[in-house]
CSV table of C-alpha atoms and ligand atoms in Angstrom, one decimal:
chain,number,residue,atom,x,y,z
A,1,UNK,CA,91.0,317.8,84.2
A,2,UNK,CA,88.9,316.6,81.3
A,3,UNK,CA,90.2,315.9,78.3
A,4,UNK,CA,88.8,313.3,76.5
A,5,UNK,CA,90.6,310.8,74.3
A,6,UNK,CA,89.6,310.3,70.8
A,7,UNK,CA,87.4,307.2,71.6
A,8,UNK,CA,86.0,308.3,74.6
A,9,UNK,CA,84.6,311.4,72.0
A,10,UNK,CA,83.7,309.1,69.5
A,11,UNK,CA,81.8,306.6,71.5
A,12,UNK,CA,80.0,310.0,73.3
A,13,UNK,CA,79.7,311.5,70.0
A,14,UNK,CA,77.4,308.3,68.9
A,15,UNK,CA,75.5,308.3,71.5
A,16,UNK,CA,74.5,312.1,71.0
A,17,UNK,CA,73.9,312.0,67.8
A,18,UNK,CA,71.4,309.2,68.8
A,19,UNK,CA,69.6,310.5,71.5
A,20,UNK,CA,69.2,313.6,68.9
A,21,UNK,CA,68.2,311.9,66.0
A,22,UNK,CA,64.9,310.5,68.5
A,23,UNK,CA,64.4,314.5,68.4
A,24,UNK,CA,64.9,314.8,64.0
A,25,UNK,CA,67.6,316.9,65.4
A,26,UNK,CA,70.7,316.1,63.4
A,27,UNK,CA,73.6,316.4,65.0
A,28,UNK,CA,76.1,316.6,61.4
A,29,UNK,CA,73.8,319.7,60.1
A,30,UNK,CA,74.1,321.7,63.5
A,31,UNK,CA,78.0,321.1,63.5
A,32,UNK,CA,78.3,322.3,59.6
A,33,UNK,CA,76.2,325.7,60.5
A,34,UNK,CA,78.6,326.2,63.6
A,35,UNK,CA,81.5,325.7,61.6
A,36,UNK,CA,79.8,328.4,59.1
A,37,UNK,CA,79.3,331.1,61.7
A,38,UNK,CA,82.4,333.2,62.2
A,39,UNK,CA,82.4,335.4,65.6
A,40,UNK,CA,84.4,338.5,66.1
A,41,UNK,CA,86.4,338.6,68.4
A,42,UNK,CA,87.5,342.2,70.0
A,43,UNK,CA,90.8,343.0,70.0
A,44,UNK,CA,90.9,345.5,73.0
A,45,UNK,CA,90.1,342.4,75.7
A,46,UNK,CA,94.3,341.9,74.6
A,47,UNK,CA,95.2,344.8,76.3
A,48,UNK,CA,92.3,346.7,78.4
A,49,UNK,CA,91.3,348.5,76.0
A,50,UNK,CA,95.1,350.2,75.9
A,51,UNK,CA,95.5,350.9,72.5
A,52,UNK,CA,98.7,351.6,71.1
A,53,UNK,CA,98.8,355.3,71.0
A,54,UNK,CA,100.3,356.6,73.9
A,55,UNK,CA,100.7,353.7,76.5
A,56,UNK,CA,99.7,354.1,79.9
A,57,UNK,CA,96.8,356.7,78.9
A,58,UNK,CA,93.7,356.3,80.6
A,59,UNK,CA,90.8,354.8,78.7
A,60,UNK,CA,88.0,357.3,80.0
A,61,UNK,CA,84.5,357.6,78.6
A,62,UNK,CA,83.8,355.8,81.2
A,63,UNK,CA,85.1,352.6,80.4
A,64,UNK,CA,86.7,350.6,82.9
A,65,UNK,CA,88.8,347.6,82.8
A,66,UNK,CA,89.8,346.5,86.1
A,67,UNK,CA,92.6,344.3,87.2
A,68,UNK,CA,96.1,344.1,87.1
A,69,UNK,CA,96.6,340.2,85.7
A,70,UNK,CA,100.2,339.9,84.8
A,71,UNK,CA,101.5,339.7,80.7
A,72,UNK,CA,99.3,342.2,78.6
A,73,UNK,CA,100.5,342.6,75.3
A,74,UNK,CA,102.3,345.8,75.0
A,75,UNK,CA,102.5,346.2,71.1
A,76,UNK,CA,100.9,345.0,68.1
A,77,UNK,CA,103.3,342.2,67.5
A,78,UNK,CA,102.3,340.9,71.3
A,79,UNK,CA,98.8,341.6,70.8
A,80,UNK,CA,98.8,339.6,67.3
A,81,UNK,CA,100.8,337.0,68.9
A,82,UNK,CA,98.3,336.3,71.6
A,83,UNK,CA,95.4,336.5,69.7
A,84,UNK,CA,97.0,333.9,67.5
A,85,UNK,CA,97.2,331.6,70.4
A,86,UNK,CA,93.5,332.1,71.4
A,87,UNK,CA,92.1,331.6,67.8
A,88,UNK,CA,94.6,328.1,68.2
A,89,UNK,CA,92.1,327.2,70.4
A,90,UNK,CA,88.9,328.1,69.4
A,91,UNK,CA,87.0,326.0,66.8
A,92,UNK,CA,85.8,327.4,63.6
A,93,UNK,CA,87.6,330.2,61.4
A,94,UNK,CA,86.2,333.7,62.2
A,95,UNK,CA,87.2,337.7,62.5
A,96,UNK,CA,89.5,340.0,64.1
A,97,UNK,CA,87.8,343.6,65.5
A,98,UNK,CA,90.6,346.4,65.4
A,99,UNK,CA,89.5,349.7,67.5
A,100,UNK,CA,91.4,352.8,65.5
A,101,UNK,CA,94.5,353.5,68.3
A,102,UNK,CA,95.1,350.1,67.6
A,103,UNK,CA,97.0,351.7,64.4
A,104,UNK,CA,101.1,350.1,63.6
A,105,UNK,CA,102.5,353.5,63.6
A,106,UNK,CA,106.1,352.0,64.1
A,107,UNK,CA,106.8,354.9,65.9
A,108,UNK,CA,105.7,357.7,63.8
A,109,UNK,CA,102.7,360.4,65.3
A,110,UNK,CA,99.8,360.5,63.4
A,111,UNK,CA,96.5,362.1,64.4
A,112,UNK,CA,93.0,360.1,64.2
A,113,UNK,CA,91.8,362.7,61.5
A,114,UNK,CA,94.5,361.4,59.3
A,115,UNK,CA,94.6,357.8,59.8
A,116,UNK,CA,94.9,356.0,56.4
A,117,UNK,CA,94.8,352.3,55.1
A,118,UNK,CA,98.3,351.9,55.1
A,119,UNK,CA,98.8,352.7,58.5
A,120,UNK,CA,96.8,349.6,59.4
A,121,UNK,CA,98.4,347.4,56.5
A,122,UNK,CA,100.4,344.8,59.2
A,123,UNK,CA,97.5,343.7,60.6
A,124,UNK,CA,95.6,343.4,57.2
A,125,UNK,CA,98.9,341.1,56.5
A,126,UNK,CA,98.5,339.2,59.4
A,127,UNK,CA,94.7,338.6,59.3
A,128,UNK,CA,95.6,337.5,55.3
A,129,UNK,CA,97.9,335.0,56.5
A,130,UNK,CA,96.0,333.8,59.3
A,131,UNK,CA,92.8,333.5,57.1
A,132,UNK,CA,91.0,335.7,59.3
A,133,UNK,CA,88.8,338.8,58.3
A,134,UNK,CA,88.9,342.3,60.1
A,135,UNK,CA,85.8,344.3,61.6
A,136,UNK,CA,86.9,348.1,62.5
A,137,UNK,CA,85.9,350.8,64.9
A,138,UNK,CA,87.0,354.6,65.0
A,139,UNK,CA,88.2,355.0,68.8
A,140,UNK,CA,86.0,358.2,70.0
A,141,UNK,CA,88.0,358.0,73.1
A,142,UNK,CA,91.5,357.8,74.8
A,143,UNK,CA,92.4,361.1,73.5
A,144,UNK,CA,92.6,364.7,74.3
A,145,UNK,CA,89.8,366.0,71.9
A,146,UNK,CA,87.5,363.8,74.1
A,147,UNK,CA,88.6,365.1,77.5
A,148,UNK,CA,85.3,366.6,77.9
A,149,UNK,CA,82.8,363.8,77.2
A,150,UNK,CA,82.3,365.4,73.8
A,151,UNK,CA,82.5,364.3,70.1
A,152,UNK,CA,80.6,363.6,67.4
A,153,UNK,CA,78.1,365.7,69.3
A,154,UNK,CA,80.3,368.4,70.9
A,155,UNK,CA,79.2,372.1,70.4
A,156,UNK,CA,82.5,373.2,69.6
A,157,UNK,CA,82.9,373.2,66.2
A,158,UNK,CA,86.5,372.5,65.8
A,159,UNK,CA,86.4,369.4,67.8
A,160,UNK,CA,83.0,368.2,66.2
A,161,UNK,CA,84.5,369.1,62.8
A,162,UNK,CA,88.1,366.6,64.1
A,163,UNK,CA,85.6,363.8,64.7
A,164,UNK,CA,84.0,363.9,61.9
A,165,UNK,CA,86.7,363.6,60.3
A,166,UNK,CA,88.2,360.5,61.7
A,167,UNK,CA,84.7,358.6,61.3
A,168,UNK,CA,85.3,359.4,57.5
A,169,UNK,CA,89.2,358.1,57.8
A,170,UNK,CA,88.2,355.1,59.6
A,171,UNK,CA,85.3,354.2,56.7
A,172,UNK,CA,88.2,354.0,54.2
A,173,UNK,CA,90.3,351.7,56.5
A,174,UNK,CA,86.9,349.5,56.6
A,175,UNK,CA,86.7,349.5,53.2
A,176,UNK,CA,90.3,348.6,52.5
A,177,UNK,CA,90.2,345.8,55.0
A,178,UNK,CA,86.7,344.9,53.3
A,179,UNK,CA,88.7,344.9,49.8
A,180,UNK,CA,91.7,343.0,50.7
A,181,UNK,CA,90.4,340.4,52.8
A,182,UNK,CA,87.5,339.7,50.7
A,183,UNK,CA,84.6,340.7,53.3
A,184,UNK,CA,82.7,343.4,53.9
A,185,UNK,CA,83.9,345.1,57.3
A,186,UNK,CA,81.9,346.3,59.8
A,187,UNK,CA,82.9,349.6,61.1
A,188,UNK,CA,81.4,350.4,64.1
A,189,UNK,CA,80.7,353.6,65.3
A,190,UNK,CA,80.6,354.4,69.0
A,191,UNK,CA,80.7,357.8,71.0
A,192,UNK,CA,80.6,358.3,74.6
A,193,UNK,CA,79.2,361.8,74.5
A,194,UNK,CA,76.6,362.5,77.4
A,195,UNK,CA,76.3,364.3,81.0
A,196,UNK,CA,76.4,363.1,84.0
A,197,UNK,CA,73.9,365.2,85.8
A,198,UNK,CA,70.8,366.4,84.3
A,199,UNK,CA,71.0,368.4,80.8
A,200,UNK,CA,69.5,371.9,79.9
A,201,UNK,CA,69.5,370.9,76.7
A,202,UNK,CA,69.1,367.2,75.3
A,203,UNK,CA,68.1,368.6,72.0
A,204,UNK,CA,71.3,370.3,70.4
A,205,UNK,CA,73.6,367.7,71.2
A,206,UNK,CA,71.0,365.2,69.0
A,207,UNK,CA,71.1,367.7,66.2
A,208,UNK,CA,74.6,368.1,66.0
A,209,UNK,CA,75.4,363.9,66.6
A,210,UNK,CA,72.5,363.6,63.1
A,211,UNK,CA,74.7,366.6,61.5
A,212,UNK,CA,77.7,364.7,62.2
A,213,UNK,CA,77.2,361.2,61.0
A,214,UNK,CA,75.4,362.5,57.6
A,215,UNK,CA,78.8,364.3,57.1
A,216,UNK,CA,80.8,361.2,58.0
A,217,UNK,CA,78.4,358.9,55.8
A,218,UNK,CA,78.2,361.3,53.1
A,219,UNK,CA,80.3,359.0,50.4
A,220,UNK,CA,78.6,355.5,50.0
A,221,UNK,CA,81.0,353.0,50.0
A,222,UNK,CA,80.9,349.5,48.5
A,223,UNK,CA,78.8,347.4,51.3
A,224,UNK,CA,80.7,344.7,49.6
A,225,UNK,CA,84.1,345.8,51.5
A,226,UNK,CA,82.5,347.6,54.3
A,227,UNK,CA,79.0,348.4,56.0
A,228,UNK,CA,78.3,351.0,58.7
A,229,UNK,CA,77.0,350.6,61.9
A,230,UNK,CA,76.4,352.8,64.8
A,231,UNK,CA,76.3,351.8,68.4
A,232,UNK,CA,73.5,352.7,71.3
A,233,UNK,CA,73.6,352.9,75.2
A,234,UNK,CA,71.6,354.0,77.8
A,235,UNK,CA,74.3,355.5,80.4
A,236,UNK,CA,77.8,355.0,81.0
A,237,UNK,CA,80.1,356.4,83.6
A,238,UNK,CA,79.9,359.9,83.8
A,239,UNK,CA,77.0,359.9,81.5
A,240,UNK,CA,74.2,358.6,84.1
A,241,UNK,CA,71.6,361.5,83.2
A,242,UNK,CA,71.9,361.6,79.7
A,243,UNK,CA,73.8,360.0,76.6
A,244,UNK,CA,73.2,362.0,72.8
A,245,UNK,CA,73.3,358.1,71.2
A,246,UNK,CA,70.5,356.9,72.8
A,247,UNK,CA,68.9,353.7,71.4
A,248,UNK,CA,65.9,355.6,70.1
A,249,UNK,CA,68.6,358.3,68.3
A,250,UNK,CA,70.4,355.6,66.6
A,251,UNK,CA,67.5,353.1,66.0
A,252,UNK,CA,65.5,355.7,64.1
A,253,UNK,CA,69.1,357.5,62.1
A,254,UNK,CA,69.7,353.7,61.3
A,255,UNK,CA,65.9,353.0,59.4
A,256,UNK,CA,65.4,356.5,57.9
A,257,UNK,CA,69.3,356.2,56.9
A,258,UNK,CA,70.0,352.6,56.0
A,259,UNK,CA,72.5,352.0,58.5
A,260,UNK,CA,72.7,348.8,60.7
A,261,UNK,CA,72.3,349.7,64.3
A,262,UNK,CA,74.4,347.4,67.0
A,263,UNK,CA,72.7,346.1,70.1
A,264,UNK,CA,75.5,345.9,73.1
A,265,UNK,CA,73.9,343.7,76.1
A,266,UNK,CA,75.4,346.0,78.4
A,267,UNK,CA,73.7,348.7,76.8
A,268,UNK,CA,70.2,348.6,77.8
A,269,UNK,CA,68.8,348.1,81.6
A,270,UNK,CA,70.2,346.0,83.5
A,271,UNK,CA,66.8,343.6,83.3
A,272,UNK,CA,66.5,344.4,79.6
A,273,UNK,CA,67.8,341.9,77.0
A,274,UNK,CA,68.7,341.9,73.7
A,275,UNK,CA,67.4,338.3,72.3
A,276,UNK,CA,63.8,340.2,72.7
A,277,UNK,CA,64.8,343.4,70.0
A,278,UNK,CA,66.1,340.8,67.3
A,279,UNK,CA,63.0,340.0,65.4
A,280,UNK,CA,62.1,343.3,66.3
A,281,UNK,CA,64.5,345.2,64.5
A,282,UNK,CA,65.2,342.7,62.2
A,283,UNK,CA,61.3,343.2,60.4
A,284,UNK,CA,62.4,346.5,59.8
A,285,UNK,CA,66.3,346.4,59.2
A,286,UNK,CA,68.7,344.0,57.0
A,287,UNK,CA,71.4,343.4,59.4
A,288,UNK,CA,72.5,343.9,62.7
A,289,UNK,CA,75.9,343.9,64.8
A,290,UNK,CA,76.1,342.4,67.8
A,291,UNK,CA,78.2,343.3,71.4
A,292,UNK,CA,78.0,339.8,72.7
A,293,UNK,CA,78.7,340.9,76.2
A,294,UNK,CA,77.8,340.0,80.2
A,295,UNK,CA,76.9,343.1,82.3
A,296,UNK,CA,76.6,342.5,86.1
A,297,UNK,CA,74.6,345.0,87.8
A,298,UNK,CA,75.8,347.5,85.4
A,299,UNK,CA,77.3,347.6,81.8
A,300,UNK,CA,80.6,346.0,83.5
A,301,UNK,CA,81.8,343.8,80.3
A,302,UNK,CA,82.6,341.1,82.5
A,303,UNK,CA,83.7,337.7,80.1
A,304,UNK,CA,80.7,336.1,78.1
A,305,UNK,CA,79.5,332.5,79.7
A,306,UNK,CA,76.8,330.2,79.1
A,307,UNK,CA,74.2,332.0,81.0
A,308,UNK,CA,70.6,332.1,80.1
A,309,UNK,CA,71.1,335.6,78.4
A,310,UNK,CA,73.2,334.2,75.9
A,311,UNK,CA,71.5,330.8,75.5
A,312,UNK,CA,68.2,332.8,74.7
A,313,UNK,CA,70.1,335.0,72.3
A,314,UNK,CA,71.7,332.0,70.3
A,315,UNK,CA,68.0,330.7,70.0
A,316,UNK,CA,66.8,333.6,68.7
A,317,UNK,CA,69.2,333.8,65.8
A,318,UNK,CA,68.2,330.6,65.1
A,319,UNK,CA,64.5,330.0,65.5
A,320,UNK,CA,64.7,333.3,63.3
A,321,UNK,CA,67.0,331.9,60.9
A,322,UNK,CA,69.0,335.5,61.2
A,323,UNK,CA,72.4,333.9,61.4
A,324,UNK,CA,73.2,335.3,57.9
A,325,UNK,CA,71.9,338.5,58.8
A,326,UNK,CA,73.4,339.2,61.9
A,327,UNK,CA,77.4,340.0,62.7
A,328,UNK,CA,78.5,338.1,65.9
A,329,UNK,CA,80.8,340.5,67.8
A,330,UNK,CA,82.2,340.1,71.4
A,331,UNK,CA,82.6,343.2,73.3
A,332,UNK,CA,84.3,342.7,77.0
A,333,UNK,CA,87.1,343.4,79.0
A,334,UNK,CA,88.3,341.7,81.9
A,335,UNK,CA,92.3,342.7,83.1
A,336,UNK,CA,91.4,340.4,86.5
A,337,UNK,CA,92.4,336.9,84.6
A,338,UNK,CA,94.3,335.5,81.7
A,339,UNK,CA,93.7,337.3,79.6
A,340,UNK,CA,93.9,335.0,76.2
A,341,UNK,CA,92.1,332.4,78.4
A,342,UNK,CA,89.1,335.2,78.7
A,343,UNK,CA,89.0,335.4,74.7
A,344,UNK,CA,88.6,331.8,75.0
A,345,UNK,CA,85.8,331.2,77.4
A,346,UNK,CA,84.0,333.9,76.1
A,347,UNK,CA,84.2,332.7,72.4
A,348,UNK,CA,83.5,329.0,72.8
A,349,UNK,CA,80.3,330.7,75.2
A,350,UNK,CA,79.0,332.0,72.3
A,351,UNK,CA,79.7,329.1,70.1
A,352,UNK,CA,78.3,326.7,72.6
A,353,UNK,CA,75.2,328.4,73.0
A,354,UNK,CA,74.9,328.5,69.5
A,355,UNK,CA,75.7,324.6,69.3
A,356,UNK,CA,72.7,324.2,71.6
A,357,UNK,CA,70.2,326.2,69.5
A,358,UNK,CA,70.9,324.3,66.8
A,359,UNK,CA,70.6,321.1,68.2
A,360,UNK,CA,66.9,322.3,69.3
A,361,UNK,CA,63.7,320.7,67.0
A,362,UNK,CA,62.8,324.1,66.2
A,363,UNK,CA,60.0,323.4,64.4
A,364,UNK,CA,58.4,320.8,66.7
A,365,UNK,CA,59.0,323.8,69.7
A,366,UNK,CA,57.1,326.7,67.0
A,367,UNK,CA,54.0,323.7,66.4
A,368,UNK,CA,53.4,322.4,69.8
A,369,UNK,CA,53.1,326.2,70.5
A,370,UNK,CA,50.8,327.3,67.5
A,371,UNK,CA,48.5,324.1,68.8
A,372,UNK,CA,48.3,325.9,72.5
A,373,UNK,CA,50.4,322.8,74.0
A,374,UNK,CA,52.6,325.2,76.2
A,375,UNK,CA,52.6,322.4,78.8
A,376,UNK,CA,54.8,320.3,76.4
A,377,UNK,CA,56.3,323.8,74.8
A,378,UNK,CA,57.9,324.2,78.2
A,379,UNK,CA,58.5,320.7,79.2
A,380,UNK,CA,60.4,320.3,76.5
A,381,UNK,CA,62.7,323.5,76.4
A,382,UNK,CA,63.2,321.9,79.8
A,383,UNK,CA,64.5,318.7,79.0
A,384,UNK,CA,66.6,319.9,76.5
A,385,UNK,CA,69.2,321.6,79.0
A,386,UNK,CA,70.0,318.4,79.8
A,387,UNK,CA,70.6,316.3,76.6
A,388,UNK,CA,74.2,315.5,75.8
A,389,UNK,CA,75.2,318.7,74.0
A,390,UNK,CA,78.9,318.3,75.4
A,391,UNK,CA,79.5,315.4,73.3
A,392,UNK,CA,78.6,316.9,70.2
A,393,UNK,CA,80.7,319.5,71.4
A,394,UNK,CA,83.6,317.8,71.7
A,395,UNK,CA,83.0,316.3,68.9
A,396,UNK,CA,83.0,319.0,67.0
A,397,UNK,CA,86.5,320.6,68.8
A,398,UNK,CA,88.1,317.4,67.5
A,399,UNK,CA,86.9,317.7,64.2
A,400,UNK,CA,88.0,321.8,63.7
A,401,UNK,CA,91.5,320.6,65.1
A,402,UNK,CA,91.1,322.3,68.5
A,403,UNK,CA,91.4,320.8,72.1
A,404,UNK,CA,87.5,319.5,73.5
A,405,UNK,CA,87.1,319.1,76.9
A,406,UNK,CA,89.4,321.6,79.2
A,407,UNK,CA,92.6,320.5,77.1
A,408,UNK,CA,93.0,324.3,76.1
A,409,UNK,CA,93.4,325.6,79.7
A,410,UNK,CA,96.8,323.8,79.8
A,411,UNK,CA,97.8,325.2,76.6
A,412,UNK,CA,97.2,328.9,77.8
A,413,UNK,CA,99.0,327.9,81.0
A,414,UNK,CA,102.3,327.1,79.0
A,415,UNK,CA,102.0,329.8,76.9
A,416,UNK,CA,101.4,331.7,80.0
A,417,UNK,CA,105.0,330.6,81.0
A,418,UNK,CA,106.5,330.5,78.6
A,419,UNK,CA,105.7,334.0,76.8
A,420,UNK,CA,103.5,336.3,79.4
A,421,UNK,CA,105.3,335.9,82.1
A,422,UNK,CA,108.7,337.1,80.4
A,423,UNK,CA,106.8,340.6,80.1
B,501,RNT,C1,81.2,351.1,75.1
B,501,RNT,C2,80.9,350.3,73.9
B,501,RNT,C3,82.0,350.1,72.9
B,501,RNT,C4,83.3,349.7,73.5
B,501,RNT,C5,84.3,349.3,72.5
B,501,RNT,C6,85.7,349.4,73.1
B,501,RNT,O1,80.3,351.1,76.1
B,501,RNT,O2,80.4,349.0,74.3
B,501,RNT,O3,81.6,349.1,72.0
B,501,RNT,O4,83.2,348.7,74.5
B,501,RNT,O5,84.2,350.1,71.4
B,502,ZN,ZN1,79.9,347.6,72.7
């Protein structure tokens, strides 16, 4: 296993920083934007998406996590617990994102449409004292007024009218999160409303999804505690032929209303990424929210890696200089491996392939293109997978207190023993 000593990182680190400084790439400056960059990490990879409403429920709305890896948290103690462990091991400070059946209830009932703040005030403790901050999301799923593949969109009224209302509840929890932890929280709305075979009507459905979310958005709320977003896909499990939140329905709602739309790399086809819609969107929009995810074939949420998806993403966020303007949010599920250990690949992914954005010369890469030399444009890209980003890596581990090398692995083994295996 490696896990480098203290010199061996130091004499690495010089090295790197070398090697990078024959670039003008400085190796201190891309470590202080890393440590700058908070990522959010999803809560529901803790359990499969469980939730803690009814346990054993099925997730439906077509979302699947598969595996039977032993040790899921079963409660919002474990859950908080395990995600404490993972964040032990990730460098860098950054966010927590609660999905709304994720409420402490203790024990008592209460229905989405009546969710408040205070039923979500443990973990607003927690994140205080772990110096995180919380991202939200109403959970249009997992429940009987969803049954049919129906909500924010559904033509009964009742139901549509139940919705709406928990889209408003779940606002206010945003904004109380926002207010006490001292940063706006991103509430993030996703439905999985659509048909699996093809539609008489796509239009109604549309109407009724606009109708609902200006009723839901209807208050403004301070964007300084929370700020809305709403989430696109282009099928889903038993919504091959048609899904009402389309990226065109929510791209459009989000310009015409001000809203932040969120880009899920699962979301689009399977040949489609989402580095290419950044600057896109961004020309037209302030901010975006991002499902940092790893479809394979299909929307499957397998864990992030360091794959050329996510290494052209990190680039784009920062050839665009977007990084301020852009919410980092992970969005998989894997219940086939550790699962703490998943939160941790897939997070230092994402701050890896940040890492190695920033250690690009940027500007040298944008010139050698506006003077037509796309021989030395690519040559270069080319030569950079190569340079010793793992020691500035490593380096930076050290330096946010957090194991470099593989040293975490054994930590999530112990902990593995010592705590998921009692279960
Ligand atoms: C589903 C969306 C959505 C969910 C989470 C649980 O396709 O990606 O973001 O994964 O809200
Ligand atoms: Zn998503």
């Amino acid at each position: 296993m490696y896990t480098p000593s203290s010199e061996q990182i130091a004499k690495a680190y010089d090295q790197a920083k070398e090697a990078y400084a024959q670039l003008g790439v400085d190796t201190e400056a891309a470590m202080n934007t890393l440590s700058a960059t908070p990522i959010s990490l999803h809560c529901w990879q803790g359990d499969d998406v469980g939730g803690f409403e009814s346990p054993g429920s099925e997730i439906g709305a077509g979302l699947a996590a598969t595996g039977n890896y032993p040790g899921k948290a079963r409660t919002p103690a474990e859950l908080r617990q395990d995600a404490e462990k993972a964040f032990s091991l990730i460098p860098g400070k950054h966010r927590f994102n609660l999905h709304a059946f994720y409420s402490d209830l203790r024990g008592r009932k209460v229905e989405r449409n009546e969710l408040e703040p205070k039923h979500f005030e443990d973990w607003i403790v927690w994140a205080e004292q772990q110096g995180l901050k919380l991202d939200f999301n109403p959970t249009y799923f997992s429940h009987p007024k969803a049954a049919d593949g129906f909500t924010l969109s559904s033509a009964d009224e009742g139901i549509r009218k139940f919705w709406v209302e928990h889209g408003i509840c779940c606002r206010k929890i945003g904004e109380a999160m926002g207010r006490e932890l001292g940063s706006p929280c991103v509430v993030n709305v996703w439905i999985p409303d659509g048909y699996k075979d093809l539609p008489a009507d796509r239009w109604a459905p549309r109407a009724r999804l606009k109708q609902s979310l200006d009723e839901m958005f209807a208050e403004d709320l301070n964007p300084e505690h929370m700020r809305d977003a709403i989430e696109c896909k282009l099928f889903g499990i038993g919504s091959e032929s048609y899904v009402t939140g389309s990226h065109e329905f929510y791209l459009a709602y989000g310009v015409a209303n001000r809203k932040m739309i969120t880009l899920d790399a699962g979301h689009f086809h399977p040949t489609e990424g989402i580095a290419d819609k950044l600057s896109a969107v961004l020309t037209f929009m302030d901010e975006v929210l991002l499902h940092v995810s790893r479809g394979v074939r299909w929307d499957s949420d397998h864990v992030v890696i360091l794959n050329d998806d996510l290494r052209l993403l990190a680039e784009e966020l920062v050839r665009g200089g977007v990084l301020d303007r852009v919410h980092l949010g992970l969005d998989f599920f894997d219940a086939s491996i550790n699962r703490l250990a998943a939160w941790v690949i897939g997070t230092r992914a994402m701050l890896k392939s940040l890492l190695l954005a920033l250690l690009q010369p940027t500007q040298m890469l944008k010139d050698l293109e506006l003077s037509g030399d796309f021989t030395a444009r690519l040559a270069i890209q080319e030569d950079l997978k190569t340079m010793p980003a793992g020691a500035v890596w490593d380096r930076y581990c050290e330096q946010q207190g957090v194991p470099a090398g593989m040293g975490w692995l054994e930590e999530v083994r112990g902990y593995e023993e010592r705590v998921l295996a009692r279960r």
